[in-house]
Amino acid sequence: EDQVTQSPEALRLQEGESSSLNCSYTVSGLRGLFWYRQDPGKGPEFLFTLYSAGEEKEKERLKATLTKKESFLHITAPKPEDSATYLCAVQRRGGSEKLVFGKGMKLTVNP
Amino acid sequence: NAGVTQTPKFRILKIGQSMTLQCTQDMNHNYMYWYRQDPGMGLKLIYYSVGAGITDKGEVPNGYNVSRSTTEDFPLRLELAAPSQTSVYFCASSHGGRAQPGKPQHFGDGTRLSIL
């Protein structure tokens, strides 16, 4: 069974204090690993897709990396507007595009 | 481009009532999905569709029905609402299939449903 575990469940940072979020996964044949951002009262907003171990993608203060067992979302010098819940999901090869989501990680960045 | 639009945004139902959650997308995506999100839990797939006229069950389909008569619309129907169906429901869409594997899903802003 495909599984996704995100840690920590919640994280509080001071503005400018860099950190990383972890997403551990087990899947029989990874097609893609997806990162989403979710603001309160909104739907998940797509951030990145990673397809193979060693791949990295960046967007503003966010950088996502992928190994064969986990993915990291690095946040460099975060700002209060980066406060949100970050979701990780995996898609199995041959799995009809279905995503398996982790429970999410709530990030709060204090000014 | 509105993306994925869900209506209503909020709804309160009584036990045993039925309702339809509406979802429409204007991105010409062939795949559409319904998820539910409960506090402290990850998104769970209820049903999905790979194209008009084709639907399949996800992880938690019991108590729900879907239909897909057009590319744009994918309504979710609740029959005989139960308190366990209190949740936030999200519709999503994506390109998919062998020609476009691994494309991201795009989500609506959800319907918050309470059953009392």
JSON list of N, CA and C in Angstrom, two decimals, chain A residues 5 8 13-14 19 27 29-30 34-35 51 55 65 74 81 83 87 89 96 98 101:
[
{"chain": "A", "resi": 5, "resn": "THR", "atom": "N", "xyz": [4.27, 10.04, 4.67]},
{"chain": "A", "resi": 5, "resn": "THR", "atom": "CA", "xyz": [4.36, 10.55, 6.04]},
{"chain": "A", "resi": 5, "resn": "THR", "atom": "C", "xyz": [5.09, 11.88, 6.02]},
{"chain": "A", "resi": 8, "resn": "PRO", "atom": "N", "xyz": [7.82, 17.77, 10.39]},
{"chain": "A", "resi": 8, "resn": "PRO", "atom": "CA", "xyz": [6.93, 17.66, 11.55]},
{"chain": "A", "resi": 8, "resn": "PRO", "atom": "C", "xyz": [5.49, 17.97, 11.16]},
{"chain": "A", "resi": 13, "resn": "LEU", "atom": "N", "xyz": [8.42, 29.18, 12.81]},
{"chain": "A", "resi": 13, "resn": "LEU", "atom": "CA", "xyz": [9.70, 29.80, 12.50]},
{"chain": "A", "resi": 13, "resn": "LEU", "atom": "C", "xyz": [9.61, 31.30, 12.69]},
{"chain": "A", "resi": 14, "resn": "GLN", "atom": "N", "xyz": [10.73, 31.90, 12.98]},
{"chain": "A", "resi": 14, "resn": "GLN", "atom": "CA", "xyz": [10.83, 33.34, 12.93]},
{"chain": "A", "resi": 14, "resn": "GLN", "atom": "C", "xyz": [11.13, 33.76, 11.50]},
{"chain": "A", "resi": 19, "resn": "SER", "atom": "N", "xyz": [14.51, 26.50, 7.23]},
{"chain": "A", "resi": 19, "resn": "SER", "atom": "CA", "xyz": [14.25, 25.16, 7.74]},
{"chain": "A", "resi": 19, "resn": "SER", "atom": "C", "xyz": [13.85, 24.24, 6.59]},
{"chain": "A", "resi": 27, "resn": "VAL", "atom": "N", "xyz": [6.11, 3.66, -2.22]},
{"chain": "A", "resi": 27, "resn": "VAL", "atom": "CA", "xyz": [5.23, 3.48, -3.38]},
{"chain": "A", "resi": 27, "resn": "VAL", "atom": "C", "xyz": [5.89, 2.47, -4.31]},
{"chain": "A", "resi": 29, "resn": "GLY", "atom": "N", "xyz": [6.85, 1.92, -7.46]},
{"chain": "A", "resi": 29, "resn": "GLY", "atom": "CA", "xyz": [7.06, 2.54, -8.76]},
{"chain": "A", "resi": 29, "resn": "GLY", "atom": "C", "xyz": [6.56, 3.98, -8.78]},
{"chain": "A", "resi": 30, "resn": "LEU", "atom": "N", "xyz": [7.46, 4.92, -8.50]},
{"chain": "A", "resi": 30, "resn": "LEU", "atom": "CA", "xyz": [7.04, 6.32, -8.40]},
{"chain": "A", "resi": 30, "resn": "LEU", "atom": "C", "xyz": [6.93, 6.93, -9.78]},
{"chain": "A", "resi": 34, "resn": "PHE", "atom": "N", "xyz": [4.48, 15.18, -5.59]},
{"chain": "A", "resi": 34, "resn": "PHE", "atom": "CA", "xyz": [3.90, 16.50, -5.76]},
{"chain": "A", "resi": 34, "resn": "PHE", "atom": "C", "xyz": [3.90, 17.25, -4.43]},
{"chain": "A", "resi": 35, "resn": "TRP", "atom": "N", "xyz": [4.24, 18.53, -4.49]},
{"chain": "A", "resi": 35, "resn": "TRP", "atom": "CA", "xyz": [4.11, 19.42, -3.33]},
{"chain": "A", "resi": 35, "resn": "TRP", "atom": "C", "xyz": [3.02, 20.46, -3.63]},
{"chain": "A", "resi": 51, "resn": "TYR", "atom": "N", "xyz": [10.16, 13.95, -10.39]},
{"chain": "A", "resi": 51, "resn": "TYR", "atom": "CA", "xyz": [9.92, 12.67, -11.05]},
{"chain": "A", "resi": 51, "resn": "TYR", "atom": "C", "xyz": [10.96, 11.60, -10.74]},
{"chain": "A", "resi": 55, "resn": "GLU", "atom": "N", "xyz": [16.48, 14.90, -8.47]},
{"chain": "A", "resi": 55, "resn": "GLU", "atom": "CA", "xyz": [15.87, 16.07, -9.09]},
{"chain": "A", "resi": 55, "resn": "GLU", "atom": "C", "xyz": [15.63, 17.16, -8.04]},
{"chain": "A", "resi": 65, "resn": "THR", "atom": "N", "xyz": [13.52, 18.81, -3.12]},
{"chain": "A", "resi": 65, "resn": "THR", "atom": "CA", "xyz": [14.49, 17.79, -3.54]},
{"chain": "A", "resi": 65, "resn": "THR", "atom": "C", "xyz": [13.88, 16.41, -3.36]},
{"chain": "A", "resi": 74, "resn": "HIS", "atom": "N", "xyz": [12.73, 22.75, 1.25]},
{"chain": "A", "resi": 74, "resn": "HIS", "atom": "CA", "xyz": [13.59, 23.68, 1.98]},
{"chain": "A", "resi": 74, "resn": "HIS", "atom": "C", "xyz": [13.00, 25.08, 1.84]},
{"chain": "A", "resi": 81, "resn": "GLU", "atom": "N", "xyz": [4.19, 35.57, 4.83]},
{"chain": "A", "resi": 81, "resn": "GLU", "atom": "CA", "xyz": [3.28, 35.12, 3.78]},
{"chain": "A", "resi": 81, "resn": "GLU", "atom": "C", "xyz": [3.55, 33.68, 3.35]},
{"chain": "A", "resi": 83, "resn": "SER", "atom": "N", "xyz": [3.43, 31.36, 5.49]},
{"chain": "A", "resi": 83, "resn": "SER", "atom": "CA", "xyz": [2.62, 30.59, 6.44]},
{"chain": "A", "resi": 83, "resn": "SER", "atom": "C", "xyz": [1.48, 29.92, 5.69]},
{"chain": "A", "resi": 87, "resn": "LEU", "atom": "N", "xyz": [1.40, 20.29, 1.66]},
{"chain": "A", "resi": 87, "resn": "LEU", "atom": "CA", "xyz": [0.97, 18.91, 1.43]},
{"chain": "A", "resi": 87, "resn": "LEU", "atom": "C", "xyz": [1.93, 18.22, 0.46]},
{"chain": "A", "resi": 89, "resn": "ALA", "atom": "N", "xyz": [2.31, 14.59, -1.87]},
{"chain": "A", "resi": 89, "resn": "ALA", "atom": "CA", "xyz": [1.51, 13.48, -2.42]},
{"chain": "A", "resi": 89, "resn": "ALA", "atom": "C", "xyz": [2.35, 12.71, -3.42]},
{"chain": "A", "resi": 96, "resn": "SER", "atom": "N", "xyz": [-3.47, 5.06, -12.53]},
{"chain": "A", "resi": 96, "resn": "SER", "atom": "CA", "xyz": [-4.60, 5.87, -12.99]},
{"chain": "A", "resi": 96, "resn": "SER", "atom": "C", "xyz": [-4.57, 7.30, -12.48]},
{"chain": "A", "resi": 98, "resn": "LYS", "atom": "N", "xyz": [-4.00, 8.57, -9.75]},
{"chain": "A", "resi": 98, "resn": "LYS", "atom": "CA", "xyz": [-4.44, 8.82, -8.38]},
{"chain": "A", "resi": 98, "resn": "LYS", "atom": "C", "xyz": [-3.28, 9.30, -7.52]},
{"chain": "A", "resi": 101, "resn": "PHE", "atom": "N", "xyz": [-2.02, 11.30, -0.50]},
{"chain": "A", "resi": 101, "resn": "PHE", "atom": "CA", "xyz": [-1.55, 12.48, 0.22]},
{"chain": "A", "resi": 101, "resn": "PHE", "atom": "C", "xyz": [-1.07, 12.14, 1.62]}
]
